[in-house]
Amino acid sequence: GQSASEGRRRAPTVRGRMHAAVVAVARAPRISHLASVAAVSIRGEERARARATLTRAASSGPMAPIVELYARVDETLPADPASTPADESHFRAIAPYMNAVEPRHLAMEPPSTSRRSSEDSEDSARPAQGFFSQLLGRAKSSSSSRSPSRSRSRASGIDCINLHHSHRFSMCVFRFNEEGTVIPLHNHPHMTVMSKLLYGSLRVRAFDWADDDDGNPGTPLNVPRLARMVRDERVAAPANAFALYPRSCGNIHVFTAAEPSAVLDILSPPYAIGCGRDCHYFEEVPFGPDGGRAPPGHAWLLEVDCPDDFQVESGEYHGPRFGSGRYD
């Protein structure tokens, strides 16, 4: 949604609401006080020079690694991943190209502190577009009560850099700009997701449904469903790429930043509201429908509304352009 204050407009953030699947593009004013014009101009010139240096470095060589990755993904994934999902063989063909990508190849620099710079604050102040608006675009109305979300994904905490989006796959980078920020427990129905930690470290906690059936990826509110835990560990860069599939390898997961971090994601096919690929959110609860506790290595997951405090901004990209990103 958007909020306004006297004398200036503040950039909107995307929140998890069904009616927000399509959001309007708006840019925040770069300068909020006339007295700071000179200082902002100087800082802007310095940032522009730094960006130009990073962009030249990212684009050097016969083909930038991130562009080479895009080309490999485009030629490897099924023509219609909605009916023929990408599997482990596709991931094995793509993983070496993901592992070759470093932050500098995307004109990124890992932050030296957990505080996001004023550059990011200004440049990221616009709503996330494309598939990510769909990722956040689901919140079922319900009269049920639920415990307040424990996530801490303030608008200043997480942003998304969209690199490419098509009906076959999307590529993006999630940046966790502060320690403790969270992408809450969510699923990827009928989707394959390949991820590479670019820098930092994350705690990854992931589940698959115990009944091994994703035919009905959503569950009614207030009805817990048994899931088996497949991953609960801290991942630190440098680390190899990993993947999840529609029914295995942790299709339902939560990421918690142990420090400022960035993750490169490839989703095939992307989220799509109304096509069976709507994002669902969950919480771990202690008891199942009959009041029993989950067996060892399992957990009861309760579907909930998208947490109200889960907000994501769109980050600026200064690296090589490819795919749909050539036209942004």
C-alpha positions as a printed Julia matrix, in Angstrom:
328×3 Matrix{Float64}:
   0.0     0.0     0.0
   0.95    3.68   -0.04
   1.15    6.2     2.78
   1.45    9.98    2.66
   2.85   12.6     4.99
   2.6    16.36    4.87
   4.95   18.0     2.4
   6.18   14.86    0.63
   5.23   11.43   -0.62
   6.84    8.38    0.81
   7.57    5.48   -1.53
   5.05    2.63   -1.33
   5.88   -0.86   -0.19
   4.28   -4.07   -1.38
   2.31   -5.95    1.25
   0.74   -9.36    1.16
  -2.76   -8.77   -0.06
  -4.74  -10.57   -2.78
  -5.91   -7.32   -4.34
  -2.29   -6.08   -4.52
  -1.27   -8.59   -7.2
  -1.0    -5.7    -9.61
   0.71   -2.64   -8.14
   1.38    0.81   -9.53
   4.93    1.99  -10.08
   5.9     5.03   -8.08
   9.24    6.55   -7.31
   9.98    8.52   -4.18
  11.46   11.99   -4.43
  15.24   11.84   -4.25
  15.53   15.0    -2.15
  13.35   15.62    0.86
  14.82   18.96    1.99
  15.95   21.82   -0.22
  18.84   22.57    2.13
  20.42   19.22    1.28
  20.46   19.69   -2.5
  24.2    20.35   -2.74
  25.18   17.49   -0.45
  22.88   15.04   -2.23
  24.27   16.1    -5.61
  27.83   15.41   -4.5
  26.9    12.03   -3.01
  24.97   11.21   -6.19
  28.02   11.85   -8.37
  30.16    9.66   -6.13
  27.61    6.85   -6.23
  27.31    7.13  -10.0
  31.07    6.73  -10.4
  31.08    3.74   -8.04
  28.19    2.14   -9.93
  29.91    2.66  -13.26
  33.02    0.92  -11.94
  30.99   -2.03  -10.64
  28.99   -2.28  -13.86
  32.13   -2.34  -16.02
  33.6    -5.07  -13.81
  30.36   -7.08  -13.9
  30.18   -6.89  -17.69
  33.82   -7.69  -18.39
  34.79  -10.78  -20.38
  33.21  -12.45  -23.43
  29.97  -13.09  -21.49
  29.19  -11.97  -17.96
  28.59  -15.0   -15.67
  25.07  -13.87  -14.78
  24.21  -13.56  -18.5
  25.79  -16.95  -19.15
  23.63  -18.38  -16.37
  20.5   -16.89  -17.93
  21.38  -18.4   -21.32
  21.97  -21.8   -19.74
  18.68  -21.69  -17.85
  16.8   -20.61  -20.97
  18.17  -23.5   -23.04
  17.89  -26.12  -20.28
  14.47  -25.72  -18.67
  11.41  -27.46  -20.15
   9.43  -25.49  -22.72
   6.34  -25.72  -20.52
   7.47  -26.18  -16.9
   3.89  -25.8   -15.7
   3.08  -29.22  -17.17
   6.61  -30.69  -17.05
   8.36  -29.41  -13.92
  12.11  -28.99  -13.88
  13.78  -31.88  -12.08
  17.16  -32.81  -10.65
  18.7   -33.36  -14.08
  17.89  -29.78  -15.06
  19.34  -28.5   -11.81
  22.56  -30.48  -12.3
  22.99  -28.82  -15.71
  22.37  -25.34  -14.31
  24.1   -25.54  -10.9
  27.7   -25.02  -12.15
  26.62  -21.76  -13.79
  24.92  -20.63  -10.59
  27.98  -21.51   -8.55
  30.1   -19.33  -10.84
  28.07  -16.19  -10.08
  29.51  -13.82   -7.47
  28.15  -10.53   -6.12
  30.56   -8.54   -8.28
  29.06  -10.14  -11.4
  25.78   -8.4   -10.54
  27.52   -5.12   -9.65
  26.83   -5.79   -5.96
  29.03   -5.33   -2.95
  28.34   -7.13    0.34
  27.55   -4.51    2.99
  30.26   -3.75    5.53
  27.64   -3.22    8.25
  24.09   -4.36    8.89
  22.77   -0.86    8.25
  21.62   -0.2     4.74
  23.21    2.82    3.11
  21.3     5.95    2.18
  21.81    4.93   -1.45
  19.77    1.79   -0.96
  17.14    3.71    0.99
  16.61    6.1    -1.9
  17.0     3.7    -4.82
  14.94    0.85   -3.37
  11.97    3.0    -2.44
   9.49    1.61   -4.95
   7.18   -1.39   -4.99
   8.43   -4.8    -6.07
   7.09   -5.65   -9.51
   6.31   -8.72  -11.62
   6.33  -12.13  -10.05
   7.22  -10.8    -6.62
   4.03   -8.82   -6.36
   2.36  -12.19   -6.89
   4.49  -13.82   -4.23
   3.18  -11.25   -1.77
  -0.28  -11.04   -3.29
  -2.17  -13.51   -1.17
  -3.99  -13.08    2.12
  -7.19  -14.99    2.76
  -9.79  -13.19    4.81
 -10.64  -15.08    7.92
 -12.42  -14.46   11.19
 -10.01  -16.83   12.92
  -7.47  -15.54   15.36
  -3.81  -16.41   15.1
  -0.7   -15.53   16.99
   1.1   -12.37   15.88
   3.8   -13.0    13.3
   7.3   -13.28   14.7
   8.91  -12.27   11.42
  10.89   -9.05   11.22
  10.89   -8.15    7.55
  10.45   -4.4     7.82
  10.43   -2.38    4.62
  14.04   -1.46    5.32
  14.98   -5.1     5.95
  14.42   -7.0     2.68
  14.4    -6.0    -0.94
  14.04   -7.87   -4.2
  15.98   -7.19   -7.39
  14.11   -8.55  -10.4
  16.47   -9.75  -13.14
  14.15  -11.59  -15.53
  10.54  -12.75  -15.68
   8.72  -14.93  -18.21
   6.06  -17.64  -18.15
   8.85  -20.27  -17.98
  11.07  -18.89  -15.24
  12.03  -15.85  -13.25
  15.37  -14.75  -11.8
  15.8   -12.4    -8.87
  17.98  -11.56   -5.89
  16.63  -11.22   -2.37
  18.73   -8.99   -0.15
  18.41   -9.32    3.63
  19.83   -6.01    4.74
  19.72   -6.59    8.49
  20.43   -9.46   10.84
  17.22  -11.14   11.93
  15.08  -10.26    8.93
  12.86  -13.1     7.77
  11.05  -14.36    4.69
   8.31  -16.23    6.56
   7.4   -19.87    6.13
   5.87  -20.25    2.66
   5.54  -22.78   -0.13
   6.16  -23.05   -3.89
   3.23  -25.1    -5.26
   4.01  -27.03   -8.47
   7.32  -25.16   -8.73
  11.05  -25.85   -8.82
  13.28  -23.27   -7.13
  17.07  -23.07   -7.47
  18.95  -20.89   -5.01
  22.51  -19.64   -4.54
  23.67  -17.71   -1.48
  25.76  -14.85   -2.85
  27.04  -13.49    0.46
  26.27  -13.62    4.16
  24.61  -16.47    6.04
  21.05  -17.66    6.55
  19.26  -20.15    8.74
  17.21  -22.38    6.43
  14.36  -24.4     7.91
  12.48  -26.46    5.31
   9.66  -29.02    5.15
   7.78  -31.3     2.74
   4.27  -32.59    3.32
   4.3   -35.93    5.12
   1.58  -37.29    2.84
   3.8   -36.55   -0.19
   0.96  -34.92   -2.05
   1.09  -31.4    -3.5
  -2.1   -31.8    -5.47
  -3.83  -29.49   -2.97
  -0.98  -27.22   -1.84
  -3.22  -25.09    0.33
  -4.82  -26.27    3.56
  -7.91  -24.84    5.25
  -7.24  -22.24    7.89
  -7.28  -23.7    11.4
  -6.52  -27.24   10.17
  -2.87  -28.18   10.81
  -1.17  -30.51    8.33
   1.72  -32.81    9.1
   5.05  -32.02    7.44
   8.42  -33.7     7.72
  11.48  -31.57    8.3
  14.13  -31.95    5.61
  16.48  -29.14    6.53
  17.31  -27.04    9.58
  20.76  -25.53    9.31
  22.78  -22.39    8.83
  24.14  -21.84    5.33
  27.11  -19.5     4.88
  28.68  -18.13    1.71
  30.52  -19.32   -0.25
  28.09  -22.2    -0.69
  26.95  -24.31   -3.61
  23.54  -23.81   -5.17
  20.65  -25.93   -3.91
  17.19  -26.72   -5.25
  13.71  -27.65   -4.1
  11.07  -29.44   -6.14
   7.25  -29.61   -6.09
   7.22  -32.59   -3.7
  10.69  -32.8    -2.25
  13.81  -31.1    -0.89
  11.98  -28.57    1.26
   9.25  -27.0    -0.86
   8.02  -25.15    2.26
  10.73  -23.08    3.9
  11.66  -20.03    5.94
  14.85  -17.97    5.62
  16.22  -16.02    8.59
  19.24  -13.78    8.1
  22.11  -14.37   10.52
  23.79  -11.32    8.98
  23.25   -9.15    5.89
  22.86  -11.65    3.04
  21.75  -12.03   -0.57
  20.21  -15.01   -2.36
  19.96  -15.53   -6.12
  16.74  -17.39   -6.97
  15.47  -19.06  -10.15
  11.79  -20.06  -10.04
  10.35  -22.36  -12.7
   7.58  -21.7   -13.38
   7.08  -18.44  -11.46
   4.3   -17.77   -8.99
   0.98  -17.14  -10.74
  -2.22  -16.31   -8.93
  -5.16  -18.22  -10.38
  -2.93  -20.85  -12.0
  -2.41  -23.06   -8.95
   0.86  -21.33   -8.07
  -0.34  -18.92   -5.42
   1.94  -18.42   -2.42
   0.7   -19.88    0.86
   2.05  -18.98    4.3
   2.32  -21.2     7.37
   3.18  -21.27   11.05
   4.47  -24.17   13.1
   1.99  -25.15   15.79
   2.47  -27.68   18.62
  -0.65  -29.8    18.11
  -2.42  -31.48   15.2
  -6.16  -31.68   14.43
  -6.66  -34.39   17.07
  -4.59  -32.62   19.71
  -1.53  -34.84   19.3
   2.06  -33.67   18.97
   4.06  -34.24   15.82
   6.35  -37.29   15.75
  10.14  -36.74   15.8
  11.44  -35.07   12.66
   8.01  -33.64   11.84
   5.96  -30.55   12.56
   2.36  -29.45   12.34
   1.97  -26.55    9.9
  -1.02  -24.25   10.03
  -1.85  -22.12    7.01
  -2.23  -18.45    7.93
  -2.67  -15.09    6.29
   0.43  -13.46    4.9
   2.03  -11.75    7.92
   1.09   -8.08    8.09
   4.67   -7.04    8.78
   6.1    -8.87    5.77
   7.12   -6.02    3.49
   9.57   -6.01    0.62
  10.94   -3.18   -1.47
  12.34   -3.28   -4.98
  16.1    -2.86   -5.27
  18.01   -1.17   -8.05
  20.07   -3.35  -10.41
  23.24   -2.0   -12.02
  24.66   -5.18  -13.52
  24.47   -6.64  -17.05
  20.99   -6.64  -18.58
  19.44   -9.77  -20.09
  16.07  -11.37  -20.78
  13.12   -9.21  -19.81
  15.49   -7.01  -17.82
  16.74   -5.49  -21.08
  13.44   -3.64  -21.38
  13.07   -2.39  -17.78
